[in-house]
Coordinates of C-alpha atoms in Angstrom, one line a residue:
M1 CA 77.5 17.0 -41.5
K2 CA 75.0 19.6 -40.4
K3 CA 72.3 18.2 -42.7
S4 CA 72.8 14.7 -41.2
L5 CA 72.7 16.0 -37.6
A6 CA 69.5 17.9 -38.3
L7 CA 68.0 14.9 -39.9
L8 CA 68.8 12.7 -36.9
L9 CA 67.4 15.4 -34.5
T10 CA 64.1 15.4 -36.4
L11 CA 64.0 11.6 -36.3
V12 CA 64.4 11.5 -32.5
M13 CA 61.8 14.1 -31.9
C14 CA 59.3 12.2 -34.3
L15 CA 60.0 9.0 -32.4
G16 CA 59.5 10.7 -28.9
L17 CA 56.3 12.3 -30.2
L18 CA 55.0 8.9 -31.5
A19 CA 55.9 7.3 -28.1
G20 CA 53.9 10.1 -26.4
C21 CA 51.0 9.7 -28.5
G22 CA 50.9 5.9 -27.9
G23 CA 51.2 6.6 -24.1
N24 CA 48.3 9.0 -24.3
S25 CA 46.2 6.6 -26.2
D26 CA 46.7 3.8 -23.7
T27 CA 45.8 6.3 -21.0
Q28 CA 42.6 7.2 -22.8
T29 CA 41.7 3.6 -23.4
Q30 CA 42.1 2.7 -19.7
G31 CA 40.0 5.7 -18.8
E32 CA 37.4 4.6 -21.0
K33 CA 37.4 1.1 -19.6
E34 CA 36.9 2.4 -15.9
P35 CA 33.2 3.4 -16.3
D36 CA 32.4 0.2 -18.1
T37 CA 33.8 -1.9 -15.3
S38 CA 31.9 0.0 -12.6
T39 CA 28.8 -0.4 -14.7
E40 CA 29.3 -4.1 -14.9
E41 CA 29.7 -4.2 -11.0
A42 CA 26.6 -1.9 -10.4
G43 CA 23.4 -3.9 -10.0
P44 CA 20.6 -4.3 -7.5
K45 CA 21.4 -3.7 -3.8
K46 CA 21.1 -7.0 -2.1
V47 CA 19.2 -7.3 1.2
D48 CA 19.2 -10.5 3.0
K49 CA 15.8 -10.2 4.8
L50 CA 12.8 -7.6 4.8
S51 CA 10.7 -8.2 8.0
V52 CA 7.0 -7.1 7.6
Y53 CA 4.7 -7.1 10.5
F54 CA 1.0 -6.9 10.6
V55 CA -1.5 -5.9 13.6
P56 CA -3.8 -8.7 14.8
S57 CA -7.0 -6.9 13.6
R58 CA -8.1 -10.3 12.1
E59 CA -7.1 -13.9 13.3
P60 CA -3.3 -14.4 12.8
P61 CA -3.6 -17.5 10.7
E62 CA -6.1 -15.8 8.4
I63 CA -3.7 -12.9 7.9
I64 CA -0.6 -15.2 7.3
T65 CA -2.5 -17.1 4.7
A66 CA -4.1 -14.0 2.9
T67 CA -0.7 -12.1 2.9
E68 CA 1.4 -15.2 1.6
P69 CA 1.6 -13.8 -2.1
L70 CA 2.7 -10.5 -0.6
K71 CA 6.2 -12.0 -0.3
Q72 CA 6.8 -12.5 -4.0
L73 CA 5.1 -9.4 -5.0
L74 CA 7.2 -7.3 -2.7
K75 CA 10.4 -9.1 -4.0
D76 CA 9.5 -8.5 -7.6
E77 CA 8.4 -4.8 -7.1
M78 CA 11.7 -4.0 -4.9
L79 CA 13.7 -5.5 -7.6
N80 CA 12.2 -3.1 -10.1
Q81 CA 13.1 -0.4 -7.5
G82 CA 16.6 -1.7 -7.5
Y83 CA 16.7 -3.9 -4.4
D84 CA 17.4 -7.7 -4.5
I85 CA 15.5 -9.0 -1.4
G86 CA 16.6 -12.4 -0.4
E87 CA 13.5 -13.1 1.9
V88 CA 10.4 -11.3 2.8
E89 CA 9.4 -12.6 6.4
I90 CA 5.8 -11.8 7.5
N91 CA 4.7 -11.9 11.1
V92 CA 1.5 -11.0 12.9
G93 CA 2.1 -9.4 16.4
T94 CA 0.5 -10.7 19.4
T95 CA -1.1 -7.2 19.9
Y96 CA -1.0 -3.8 18.3
E97 CA 1.5 -2.6 20.8
A98 CA 3.9 -5.6 20.2
V99 CA 4.1 -4.4 16.5
G100 CA 5.0 -0.9 17.6
E101 CA 7.5 -2.2 19.8
A102 CA 9.0 -4.4 17.1
L103 CA 9.3 -1.5 14.8
S104 CA 10.9 0.7 17.7
A105 CA 13.5 -2.2 18.4
G106 CA 14.4 -2.6 14.7
T107 CA 13.2 -6.3 14.8
A108 CA 10.5 -5.3 12.3
D109 CA 11.5 -3.2 9.2
V110 CA 8.0 -2.5 8.0
G111 CA 4.7 -2.4 9.9
L112 CA 1.1 -2.2 8.5
I113 CA -0.4 -0.4 11.5
P114 CA -3.2 1.8 12.4
G115 CA -2.7 5.6 12.9
G116 CA -3.0 5.4 16.5
T117 CA -0.4 2.7 16.8
Y118 CA 2.0 4.8 14.7
V119 CA 1.5 7.9 16.8
L120 CA 2.1 6.0 20.1
Y121 CA 5.3 4.7 18.6
D122 CA 6.5 7.5 16.2
D123 CA 9.8 7.8 18.4
G124 CA 10.7 4.6 16.8
C125 CA 9.0 4.6 13.4
D126 CA 8.1 6.9 10.4
V127 CA 4.9 6.9 8.4
I128 CA 5.5 6.6 4.7
L129 CA 2.2 5.7 3.3
T130 CA -1.6 5.9 4.1
A131 CA -4.0 3.4 2.8
T132 CA -7.0 4.2 0.8
R133 CA -10.2 2.2 1.0
D134 CA -13.5 1.9 -0.6
G135 CA -16.0 4.4 0.8
L136 CA -19.2 3.1 2.1
S137 CA -22.9 3.6 1.3
K138 CA -23.5 4.8 4.9
D139 CA -21.5 7.6 6.4
F140 CA -23.7 9.3 8.9
D141 CA -23.1 11.3 12.1
D142 CA -26.2 10.0 13.7
A143 CA -26.3 6.5 14.9
K144 CA -30.0 5.7 14.0
D145 CA -29.4 6.4 10.4
W146 CA -27.2 3.2 10.2
N147 CA -30.0 1.1 11.6
D148 CA -32.1 0.5 8.6
G149 CA -31.7 -3.2 8.7
Q150 CA -29.9 -3.3 5.4
P151 CA -26.2 -4.1 4.6
T152 CA -23.5 -1.4 4.4
E153 CA -22.1 -1.6 0.9
A154 CA -18.9 -0.4 -0.6
S155 CA -19.0 2.5 -2.9
D156 CA -16.7 3.2 -5.9
K157 CA -15.3 6.4 -4.2
Q158 CA -12.0 5.9 -2.4
A159 CA -11.7 7.3 1.1
V160 CA -8.6 8.2 3.3
S161 CA -10.7 8.1 6.5
Y162 CA -13.3 5.8 8.3
R163 CA -15.6 5.9 11.2
A164 CA -15.7 3.9 14.4
L165 CA -19.0 2.5 15.5
M166 CA -20.5 1.3 18.9
I167 CA -22.6 -1.7 17.9
A168 CA -25.0 -3.2 20.3
G169 CA -25.8 -6.9 19.9
P170 CA -28.8 -9.3 20.3
S171 CA -28.6 -9.5 24.0
E172 CA -31.4 -8.0 26.2
K173 CA -29.4 -5.0 27.2
G174 CA -28.0 -4.5 23.7
Q175 CA -31.5 -4.4 22.1
E176 CA -32.7 -2.1 24.8
L177 CA -29.9 0.4 23.8
V178 CA -30.8 0.1 20.1
A179 CA -34.4 0.6 20.7
K180 CA -33.6 3.9 22.5
V181 CA -31.5 5.2 19.9
N182 CA -33.9 4.3 17.1
A183 CA -36.5 6.2 19.1
G184 CA -34.5 9.4 18.9
E185 CA -33.6 9.4 22.7
E186 CA -30.3 10.3 24.0
L187 CA -28.4 7.5 25.8
T188 CA -27.3 8.3 29.4
W189 CA -24.1 7.3 31.1
D190 CA -26.1 4.9 33.2
D191 CA -27.4 3.3 29.9
L192 CA -24.0 2.7 28.8
N193 CA -22.3 1.9 32.1
S194 CA -24.9 -0.9 32.7
A195 CA -23.8 -2.8 29.6
N196 CA -20.9 -5.1 29.0
W197 CA -18.3 -3.8 26.5
S198 CA -15.8 -5.3 24.3
V199 CA -12.8 -3.1 23.5
M200 CA -9.5 -3.4 21.6
G201 CA -6.0 -2.4 22.7
S202 CA -5.5 1.2 23.9
S203 CA -3.7 2.1 20.7
S204 CA -6.6 0.8 18.5
P205 CA -8.2 3.9 16.9
A206 CA -11.6 2.4 16.1
G207 CA -11.5 -0.2 19.0
Y208 CA -10.5 2.3 21.7
I209 CA -9.3 5.8 21.1
Y210 CA -11.9 7.4 19.1
P211 CA -14.8 5.8 21.0
S212 CA -13.0 7.2 24.2
L213 CA -13.2 10.6 22.8
W214 CA -16.8 10.1 21.8
L215 CA -17.5 9.2 25.5
Q216 CA -15.4 12.1 26.8
D217 CA -17.2 14.7 24.5
R218 CA -20.7 13.4 25.6
Y219 CA -20.4 12.4 29.1
G220 CA -17.0 13.5 30.4
K221 CA -16.1 9.9 30.8
G222 CA -13.6 7.4 29.2
I223 CA -13.6 3.8 28.5
T224 CA -11.6 3.2 31.8
D225 CA -14.7 4.6 33.5
L226 CA -16.9 1.8 32.3
A227 CA -17.8 -0.6 34.9
N228 CA -17.6 -3.7 32.6
A229 CA -15.3 -3.6 29.7
V230 CA -13.1 -6.5 28.4
Q231 CA -10.2 -6.4 25.9
S232 CA -10.7 -8.6 23.1
D233 CA -7.5 -10.0 21.3
S234 CA -9.3 -9.7 17.7
Y235 CA -12.4 -8.3 16.2
A236 CA -13.4 -11.9 15.3
S237 CA -13.4 -12.9 19.1
A238 CA -15.3 -9.6 19.8
F239 CA -18.1 -10.4 17.3
A240 CA -18.2 -14.1 18.7
R241 CA -18.7 -12.6 22.2
L242 CA -21.4 -10.2 20.8
A243 CA -23.2 -13.0 19.2
S244 CA -23.2 -15.1 22.3
G245 CA -24.4 -12.4 24.5
Q246 CA -21.2 -12.4 26.6
V247 CA -21.0 -8.7 25.7
D248 CA -23.7 -6.2 24.9
V249 CA -21.6 -3.7 22.8
L250 CA -18.5 -3.8 20.9
L251 CA -16.1 -1.0 19.6
T252 CA -15.0 -1.6 15.8
Y253 CA -14.5 0.1 12.4
A254 CA -17.4 0.9 10.3
D255 CA -17.3 -1.9 7.8
A256 CA -16.6 -4.7 10.3
R257 CA -20.0 -6.2 10.0
R258 CA -19.6 -6.6 6.4
D259 CA -16.5 -8.8 7.2
Y260 CA -18.3 -11.0 9.8
A261 CA -21.7 -11.1 8.0
E262 CA -21.3 -14.7 7.0
R263 CA -19.6 -16.1 10.1
W264 CA -22.3 -14.3 12.3
N265 CA -24.6 -17.2 10.9
T266 CA -22.1 -20.0 10.4
E267 CA -19.5 -20.0 13.1
F268 CA -21.1 -17.8 15.6
G269 CA -24.5 -19.7 15.2
R270 CA -27.1 -16.8 14.9
D271 CA -30.3 -17.2 13.0
G272 CA -30.9 -13.7 11.8
S273 CA -28.6 -11.6 9.8
I274 CA -26.0 -9.4 11.5
W275 CA -27.8 -6.5 10.0
E276 CA -31.0 -7.4 11.8
E277 CA -29.6 -8.4 15.1
T278 CA -27.2 -5.6 15.7
G279 CA -27.5 -1.9 15.7
V280 CA -25.4 1.2 15.9
I281 CA -25.6 3.3 19.2
G282 CA -22.6 5.5 18.7
V283 CA -20.7 7.0 15.8
T284 CA -17.3 8.7 16.0
A285 CA -15.8 11.4 13.9
P286 CA -13.8 10.3 10.9
I287 CA -10.4 8.5 11.6
Y288 CA -7.4 8.8 9.2
N289 CA -6.6 5.4 7.6
D290 CA -4.2 2.8 8.4
T291 CA -0.4 3.4 7.6
V292 CA 2.7 1.7 6.2
S293 CA 5.3 2.6 8.7
V294 CA 9.1 1.9 8.8
S295 CA 11.5 1.3 11.7
K296 CA 14.0 4.2 12.4
S297 CA 16.2 1.6 14.1
S298 CA 16.2 -0.9 11.3
P299 CA 20.0 -1.3 9.9
I300 CA 18.6 -1.7 6.3
M301 CA 16.2 1.5 6.2
D302 CA 17.4 4.8 4.6
A303 CA 16.0 7.4 2.3
D304 CA 16.5 5.3 -0.7
M305 CA 15.0 2.3 0.8
V306 CA 12.0 4.2 1.8
A307 CA 11.4 5.7 -1.5
A308 CA 11.7 2.2 -3.1
L309 CA 9.1 0.7 -0.5
Q310 CA 6.8 3.6 -1.2
N311 CA 6.8 2.9 -5.0
A312 CA 6.6 -0.9 -4.4
F313 CA 3.5 -0.6 -2.2
I314 CA 1.8 1.8 -4.4
N315 CA 2.4 -0.3 -7.5
I316 CA 1.2 -3.4 -5.6
G317 CA -2.0 -1.8 -4.8
N318 CA -2.4 -0.9 -8.4
T319 CA -2.6 -4.4 -9.4
P320 CA -5.5 -7.1 -9.1
E321 CA -3.2 -9.4 -7.3
G322 CA -2.0 -6.9 -4.9
Q323 CA -5.5 -5.7 -4.1
E324 CA -6.4 -9.3 -3.3
V325 CA -3.6 -9.4 -0.7
I326 CA -4.4 -6.0 0.9
A327 CA -8.1 -6.6 1.1
I328 CA -7.5 -8.5 4.3
Y329 CA -7.3 -5.1 5.9
S330 CA -9.9 -3.6 3.5
H331 CA -7.0 -1.5 1.9
K332 CA -7.6 -0.6 -1.7
G333 CA -4.4 1.2 -2.4
Y334 CA -1.7 3.4 -0.9
Q335 CA -0.7 7.1 -1.1
K336 CA 2.3 8.8 0.2
A337 CA 2.0 10.2 3.6
A338 CA 3.4 12.8 6.0
A339 CA 3.8 12.8 9.7
S340 CA 1.6 15.9 9.8
D341 CA -1.4 13.9 8.5
Y342 CA -1.8 12.3 11.9
D343 CA -1.7 15.4 14.0
N344 CA -5.2 15.0 15.0
E345 CA -4.5 11.4 15.9
R346 CA -1.7 12.9 18.3
A347 CA -4.3 15.0 19.8
A348 CA -6.4 12.2 20.3
Q349 CA -3.6 10.2 22.0
K350 CA -2.7 13.1 24.2
L351 CA -6.3 13.1 25.6
I352 CA -6.4 9.4 26.1
Q353 CA -3.1 9.7 28.0
E354 CA -4.4 12.5 30.2
L355 CA -7.6 10.6 30.9
S356 CA -5.7 7.4 31.9
A357 CA -3.3 9.4 34.2
A358 CA -6.3 11.1 35.9
N359 CA -7.8 7.6 36.6

C-alpha cells in the first residue's frame, strides 16, 4: 500500500513538472517571437513632405529647372538614411530674406542660403552643412590684378570661402573707374559716390555685406551712404543693367562673370567679351561659403533628421548627378558645419546693423 502511494505521488510530481516545462517552453517561444514582430514592424520613418527652399541668386525658373532632379536624389538618399519621403517640394524665395523667414516660420524645412542670411535668421534656423566650391585661378587682394582681360578659370583645388567683387561695366563712368584702378591710383569716395550702383538684398554677403565692410574700412562709409544705389532682384538683372549702362558698378561673387559670359553677348547684346568690357575696382576679404540650414520650427526636424540630411547632401555632392544639380550655385560638395564657423559673419552683420542704425 505504501509502495503504491509513493508511486502515485511520484507520477503526480512528474506530470506537474512536465506541465511546468511545457508552460516555460511556451513562454520562451512567445518571448522569442516578440523581437521578430517588432523587427517586421520597424522600417523607414515616413515623412509626407520635405520642403526645400533656394535663394534667388539666379533667375527662379532657371533654378527650378536645374534642381528638379534633386527631388528624386534626395528621396533616394534619405531612404538610405532610414526616411521614406513622400514628396520633396522645391521653392525659390522672392528674396533672400523671404527664405530666412520661411525657415523661421517652419514653412521651409531646409534652406540653401548664404552665410549672411543664415546669421540674420539664426534664431529660427541651424546651419548643418557648408558648401565647397572649385577654387579660382585668380584670388588677389589687389583689384588691378584681376584685370588682365583673361577669363577667371576654375582650379582643381576645393575652397570653403570666396571673394566679393565690385565690378565696373562698359559705361563711361565704369571705364573711368577701371582705368584709375589699373593705373595704380586710389579711388576716392567722390569717385565711387558719383557712380550708379547695383546692390543685392541686405543679407547677401557678396551683394551687400562684405562690400559694405570694404567701404567702411576704406572710407568710413556704407552702401546706404551711396547717392545712387538700386537693389536688383537677381544677379542676372544686375548684369543686364551693367551691360546696358543703367548702372556703372555692381556687387557680386568672384566667379559671377564666368556664369554670365555667354549671356553678356547674346541676351545682353554686348559686342566685346565680359572680360574685356568689365573690370574689378574692389575686392573684399574672403567670405565663408553658402550653407544648408534647417528650420528650428519644422515639426519634422530633430537630431536624427539632421544627421540623415547631412549624410544625404554629402552623398549627393559626391555623385556626378548630384554635382550637376548643385552646380547652379557653383557648389561642388558639402561638409558638416558648426555655428561657430560663421562668427566672422556675425561680426559683419553687427557692423552693418550699426551702420544702418546710425543712418
